[in-house]
Amino acid sequence: MSPFPRGIRTNRKRKVLPPAPTNNPARTPLPGGIRSAQWYCLRLSLRHYENFFVLGPLTPPRLIPHLAALYAFCRHSDDLADEIAERGEAALRLDAWEDELRRSLGGYPGHPIAAALTHTVRQFDLPHQPLFDLLSAFRQDLSVTRYATFRDLRDYTRRSADPVGRLVLRLYGYQDDELDAISDFVCTGLQLANFCQDVGHDAELGRIYIPLEDFRRFEVDPVDVLNRHPSAQLNRLLHFQVVRAYKFLNAGAHLPEKLVGRLRYSLRLFVYGGMQVLNNVQRDPLLALRRRVKVSARQKLGALAAGFHPLVRAGKRRRGARP
């Protein structure tokens, strides 16, 4: 489940890329060099319409290949976990992919995604651990389908969502513990919002991202989610999940105002989009059992307006100041 996560996930069937090569100890140089690897990642990223906000006009051109490399890494890892039906094979593929990443970071790149990501890691002196935290979360999706407590679920989002926000901050030049902590609220809030909108879809995969302690609290049987059996109690349970996600997003909603430049406006779009998802789920929580709750075109335009509103006002002031 992609952390870029999961907030920019699509329901379309995705083609899993070939497994990373593992039988060449010499690790011959990548044909075409790093530029070829970056183009590979960019093409993969641009196949997904959701990346308008990730790689769109608000993204500084110098960062596009690096954000594309990070996205491609998350997408490919997610595909290995979600798109291979046999979990044993998926686990082996993820193990091989982690080995590929370790070799690449150690100076022996092979797969173009690993090569491009390694280049980005070196260019920006990114920490390695967040990448392996992401892989551990993808691997967990293969074996863990229930979470006893919210504390357990939060440990999952700490590895599946939070690392992306911290890495993006580093790419934009921020290295600050306070910003990291606020970013964690945003990233986990966005992932919780996706859990709310994807209850039915996740149930099809046999996964439930609602803590079992919450089921007991609202006197709901998890089987009701798997069978998509609506009830007043289940409606209240889902509403509770929405409120929790709101709290996380609200706790991080001031992050954009602590940033400067284009990232401020990009982040506003993400936060506003997450809020819109929750607004839609809150109107009819049980709808998420039947289908994925989406953000309408009108709401997307509203997100753009919310993100750019300060820019528009500033532009009007500048134009008005001229004779």
Coordinates of C-alpha atoms in Angstrom, one line a residue:
M1 CA 0.0 0.0 0.0
S2 CA 1.8 3.1 -1.3
P3 CA 2.4 5.7 1.3
F4 CA 2.9 8.4 -1.1
P5 CA 1.3 6.7 0.1
R6 CA -1.5 5.6 -0.2
G7 CA -3.1 8.9 -0.6
I8 CA -2.3 8.9 -4.3
R9 CA -3.2 5.3 -5.0
T10 CA -5.3 4.3 -8.0
N11 CA -7.7 1.4 -8.4
R12 CA -6.4 0.5 -11.8
K13 CA -4.5 -2.8 -12.2
R14 CA -0.8 -2.1 -12.3
K15 CA 1.9 -4.0 -14.1
V16 CA 4.5 -5.3 -11.7
L17 CA 8.0 -4.4 -13.0
P18 CA 10.5 -7.2 -13.6
P19 CA 12.3 -8.4 -10.5
A20 CA 15.6 -6.7 -9.7
P21 CA 18.6 -8.6 -11.1
T22 CA 20.4 -10.6 -8.4
N23 CA 22.7 -12.9 -10.3
N24 CA 25.4 -10.5 -11.4
P25 CA 28.0 -10.0 -8.6
A26 CA 30.0 -7.6 -10.8
R27 CA 26.9 -5.3 -11.1
T28 CA 27.7 -4.0 -14.6
P29 CA 27.1 -0.2 -15.1
L30 CA 23.5 0.7 -15.9
P31 CA 23.0 1.3 -19.6
G32 CA 22.6 5.0 -20.3
G33 CA 23.8 6.0 -16.8
I34 CA 21.9 7.8 -14.1
R35 CA 20.0 10.0 -16.5
S36 CA 18.4 6.9 -18.1
A37 CA 17.5 5.6 -14.6
Q38 CA 15.8 9.0 -13.8
W39 CA 13.8 9.0 -17.0
Y40 CA 12.7 5.4 -16.2
C41 CA 11.3 6.7 -12.8
L42 CA 9.8 9.8 -14.3
R43 CA 7.9 7.7 -17.0
L44 CA 6.6 5.4 -14.3
S45 CA 5.5 8.3 -12.1
L46 CA 3.7 10.2 -14.9
R47 CA 1.6 7.1 -15.7
H48 CA -0.4 7.9 -12.6
Y49 CA -2.7 11.0 -12.8
E50 CA -2.5 11.6 -9.1
N51 CA 1.0 12.8 -9.4
F52 CA -0.2 16.2 -10.8
F53 CA 0.3 17.4 -7.2
V54 CA 3.5 15.6 -6.7
L55 CA 5.3 16.4 -10.0
G56 CA 3.1 19.2 -11.2
P57 CA 3.7 22.9 -11.7
L58 CA 4.4 23.6 -8.1
T59 CA 7.4 21.3 -8.1
P60 CA 10.8 22.9 -8.6
P61 CA 12.3 21.5 -11.8
R62 CA 15.5 20.5 -10.1
L63 CA 13.6 18.3 -7.7
I64 CA 11.4 16.5 -10.2
P65 CA 13.8 13.6 -11.0
H66 CA 14.4 13.1 -7.2
L67 CA 10.8 13.1 -6.2
A68 CA 10.1 10.8 -9.2
A69 CA 12.8 8.4 -7.9
L70 CA 11.2 8.4 -4.4
Y71 CA 7.7 7.9 -5.9
A72 CA 8.9 5.1 -8.2
F73 CA 10.5 3.3 -5.3
C74 CA 7.3 3.5 -3.2
R75 CA 5.1 2.4 -6.2
H76 CA 7.3 -0.5 -7.2
S77 CA 7.5 -1.7 -3.6
D78 CA 3.7 -1.4 -3.2
D79 CA 3.1 -3.3 -6.5
L80 CA 5.3 -6.2 -5.2
A81 CA 3.2 -6.4 -2.0
D82 CA -0.3 -5.8 -3.5
E83 CA -0.3 -7.0 -7.1
I84 CA 1.2 -10.5 -6.7
A85 CA -1.5 -12.8 -5.6
E86 CA 0.7 -15.5 -4.0
R87 CA 2.0 -13.9 -0.8
G88 CA 5.0 -16.2 -0.6
E89 CA 6.2 -15.1 -4.0
A90 CA 5.5 -11.5 -3.1
A91 CA 7.6 -11.8 0.1
L92 CA 10.5 -13.3 -1.9
R93 CA 10.2 -10.4 -4.4
L94 CA 10.3 -7.9 -1.6
D95 CA 13.3 -9.6 -0.1
A96 CA 15.1 -9.5 -3.4
W97 CA 14.1 -5.8 -3.8
E98 CA 15.5 -4.9 -0.4
D99 CA 18.7 -6.7 -1.3
E100 CA 18.8 -4.7 -4.5
L101 CA 18.4 -1.5 -2.6
R102 CA 21.2 -2.4 -0.2
R103 CA 23.6 -3.3 -3.0
S104 CA 22.8 0.0 -4.8
L105 CA 23.3 2.1 -1.7
G106 CA 26.5 0.2 -1.2
G107 CA 27.8 1.3 -4.6
Y108 CA 26.5 -1.5 -6.9
P109 CA 23.4 -0.2 -8.7
G110 CA 21.4 -2.5 -11.0
H111 CA 17.7 -1.8 -11.2
P112 CA 17.1 1.7 -12.6
I113 CA 14.8 2.7 -9.7
A114 CA 17.4 1.7 -7.1
A115 CA 20.1 3.5 -9.1
A116 CA 18.1 6.7 -9.4
L117 CA 17.1 6.6 -5.7
T118 CA 20.7 6.0 -4.7
H119 CA 21.7 9.0 -6.7
T120 CA 19.1 11.1 -4.9
V121 CA 20.2 9.7 -1.5
R122 CA 23.8 10.8 -2.2
Q123 CA 22.9 14.1 -3.6
F124 CA 20.8 15.1 -0.6
D125 CA 22.6 13.0 2.1
L126 CA 19.3 11.3 2.9
P127 CA 19.1 8.8 5.7
H128 CA 18.8 5.2 4.7
Q129 CA 16.5 4.0 7.6
P130 CA 13.3 5.6 6.3
L131 CA 13.6 3.6 3.1
F132 CA 13.9 0.4 5.0
D133 CA 11.1 1.4 7.3
L134 CA 8.9 1.7 4.2
L135 CA 9.9 -1.7 3.0
S136 CA 9.2 -3.2 6.4
A137 CA 5.7 -1.8 6.2
F138 CA 5.1 -3.2 2.7
R139 CA 6.3 -6.6 4.0
Q140 CA 4.0 -6.3 7.0
D141 CA 1.0 -6.0 4.6
L142 CA 1.7 -9.5 3.5
S143 CA 1.3 -11.0 6.9
V144 CA -0.7 -8.7 9.1
T145 CA -4.4 -8.1 8.3
R146 CA -5.7 -7.0 11.7
Y147 CA -4.5 -4.5 14.3
A148 CA -5.3 -5.1 18.0
T149 CA -5.0 -1.5 19.1
F150 CA -4.5 1.9 17.6
R151 CA -1.1 1.9 19.0
D152 CA -0.3 -1.1 16.8
L153 CA -1.8 0.7 13.8
R154 CA 0.2 3.8 14.6
D155 CA 3.4 1.8 14.6
Y156 CA 2.5 0.7 11.1
T157 CA 1.8 4.2 9.8
R158 CA 5.0 5.4 11.5
R159 CA 6.8 3.2 8.9
S160 CA 4.4 3.2 6.0
A161 CA 3.6 7.0 5.8
D162 CA 5.7 9.2 8.0
P163 CA 9.1 8.4 6.3
V164 CA 7.8 9.9 3.0
G165 CA 7.1 13.2 4.6
R166 CA 10.4 13.4 6.3
L167 CA 12.3 12.5 3.1
V168 CA 10.4 15.1 1.1
L169 CA 11.3 17.7 3.7
R170 CA 14.9 16.8 3.3
L171 CA 14.7 17.1 -0.5
Y172 CA 13.4 20.7 0.0
G173 CA 16.2 21.5 2.3
Y174 CA 14.5 21.2 5.7
Q175 CA 16.1 19.2 8.5
D176 CA 14.3 20.1 11.7
D177 CA 12.9 17.8 14.4
E178 CA 9.9 20.0 15.0
L179 CA 8.9 20.0 11.3
D180 CA 9.5 16.2 11.2
A181 CA 7.0 15.7 14.1
I182 CA 4.4 17.9 12.5
S183 CA 4.9 16.2 9.2
D184 CA 4.2 12.9 10.9
F185 CA 0.7 14.1 11.9
V186 CA 0.0 15.1 8.3
C187 CA 1.3 11.8 6.8
T188 CA -0.5 9.6 9.2
G189 CA -3.6 11.7 9.0
L190 CA -3.6 11.3 5.2
Q191 CA -3.2 7.5 5.5
L192 CA -5.9 7.3 8.1
A193 CA -8.1 9.2 5.7
N194 CA -7.3 6.6 3.0
F195 CA -8.2 3.8 5.4
C196 CA -11.6 5.5 5.9
Q197 CA -12.3 5.8 2.1
D198 CA -11.0 2.4 1.3
V199 CA -12.7 0.3 3.9
G200 CA -14.5 -1.9 1.3
H201 CA -11.5 -2.1 -1.0
D202 CA -9.2 -3.2 1.8
A203 CA -11.8 -5.8 2.9
E204 CA -11.7 -7.3 -0.6
L205 CA -7.9 -7.9 0.1
G206 CA -8.8 -9.4 3.5
R207 CA -7.3 -6.4 5.4
I208 CA -9.0 -4.3 8.0
Y209 CA -7.2 -1.2 9.2
I210 CA -9.7 -0.5 12.0
P211 CA -8.3 -1.5 15.4
L212 CA -10.0 -4.5 17.0
E213 CA -10.3 -2.5 20.2
D214 CA -12.6 -0.1 18.4
F215 CA -14.8 -2.9 17.1
R216 CA -15.3 -4.0 20.7
R217 CA -16.0 -0.5 21.9
F218 CA -18.8 -0.1 19.3
E219 CA -20.0 -3.7 19.6
V220 CA -19.3 -4.5 15.9
D221 CA -18.0 -7.8 14.5
P222 CA -15.1 -7.4 12.0
V223 CA -17.0 -9.9 9.8
D224 CA -19.6 -7.2 9.2
V225 CA -16.9 -5.2 7.4
L226 CA -15.7 -8.2 5.4
N227 CA -19.3 -9.1 4.4
R228 CA -20.1 -5.4 4.0
H229 CA -23.1 -5.7 6.3
P230 CA -24.2 -2.2 7.3
S231 CA -25.6 -1.3 10.7
A232 CA -26.0 1.7 13.0
Q233 CA -23.1 0.5 15.2
L234 CA -20.8 0.1 12.2
N235 CA -21.8 3.6 11.0
R236 CA -20.7 5.0 14.4
L237 CA -17.5 3.0 14.3
L238 CA -16.6 4.4 10.9
H239 CA -17.5 7.9 12.0
F240 CA -15.1 7.4 14.9
Q241 CA -12.3 6.6 12.5
V242 CA -13.0 9.7 10.5
V243 CA -12.9 11.9 13.7
R244 CA -9.5 10.4 14.6
A245 CA -8.1 11.1 11.1
Y246 CA -9.4 14.7 11.4
K247 CA -7.5 15.1 14.6
F248 CA -4.2 14.0 13.0
L249 CA -4.7 16.3 10.0
N250 CA -5.7 19.2 12.2
A251 CA -2.6 18.7 14.3
G252 CA -0.4 19.0 11.3
A253 CA -2.5 21.6 9.3
H254 CA -0.2 24.5 10.3
L255 CA 2.9 22.8 8.8
P256 CA 2.5 24.7 5.4
E257 CA 2.8 28.0 7.2
K258 CA 6.2 27.0 8.6
L259 CA 7.5 26.4 5.2
V260 CA 8.4 28.7 2.3
G261 CA 8.2 28.5 -1.4
R262 CA 6.3 26.0 -3.5
L263 CA 6.3 23.3 -0.9
R264 CA 4.0 25.4 1.2
Y265 CA 1.3 25.4 -1.5
S266 CA 1.8 21.8 -2.5
L267 CA 1.3 20.8 1.2
R268 CA -1.8 22.9 1.5
L269 CA -3.3 20.9 -1.4
F270 CA -2.6 17.6 0.2
V271 CA -4.0 18.7 3.6
Y272 CA -7.1 20.2 2.0
G273 CA -7.5 17.1 -0.2
G274 CA -7.3 14.8 2.9
M275 CA -9.9 16.9 4.6
Q276 CA -12.2 16.7 1.6
V277 CA -11.9 12.9 1.6
L278 CA -12.9 12.8 5.3
N279 CA -15.8 15.3 4.7
N280 CA -17.2 12.9 2.0
V281 CA -16.8 9.8 4.1
Q282 CA -18.4 11.6 7.1
R283 CA -21.6 12.4 5.1
D284 CA -22.2 8.7 4.6
P285 CA -19.6 6.4 6.4
L286 CA -21.3 3.2 5.2
L287 CA -20.8 4.3 1.5
A288 CA -17.1 3.3 1.9
L289 CA -18.2 -0.3 2.4
R290 CA -19.6 -0.4 -1.1
R291 CA -17.1 1.7 -3.0
R292 CA -14.1 3.9 -2.7
V293 CA -15.2 7.4 -1.6
K294 CA -13.7 9.9 -4.1
V295 CA -13.1 13.6 -4.3
S296 CA -15.2 15.3 -7.0
A297 CA -13.8 17.5 -9.7
R298 CA -15.4 20.5 -8.1
Q299 CA -13.7 19.6 -4.8
K300 CA -10.4 19.2 -6.5
L301 CA -10.8 22.7 -7.9
G302 CA -11.6 23.9 -4.4
A303 CA -8.3 22.3 -3.3
L304 CA -6.5 24.3 -5.9
A305 CA -8.2 27.4 -4.9
A306 CA -7.4 26.8 -1.2
G307 CA -3.7 26.1 -2.1
F308 CA -3.3 29.1 -4.4
H309 CA -5.5 31.6 -2.6
P310 CA -2.6 33.4 -0.9
L311 CA -0.7 33.5 -4.2
V312 CA -3.7 35.0 -6.0
R313 CA -4.2 37.7 -3.3
A314 CA -0.5 38.5 -3.3
G315 CA -0.6 38.8 -7.1
K316 CA -3.5 41.1 -7.0
R317 CA -1.8 43.3 -4.5
R318 CA 1.3 43.4 -6.6
R319 CA -0.7 44.3 -9.7
G320 CA -2.7 46.9 -7.8
A321 CA 0.5 48.6 -6.5
R322 CA 1.6 49.4 -10.1
P323 CA 0.3 52.5 -11.8

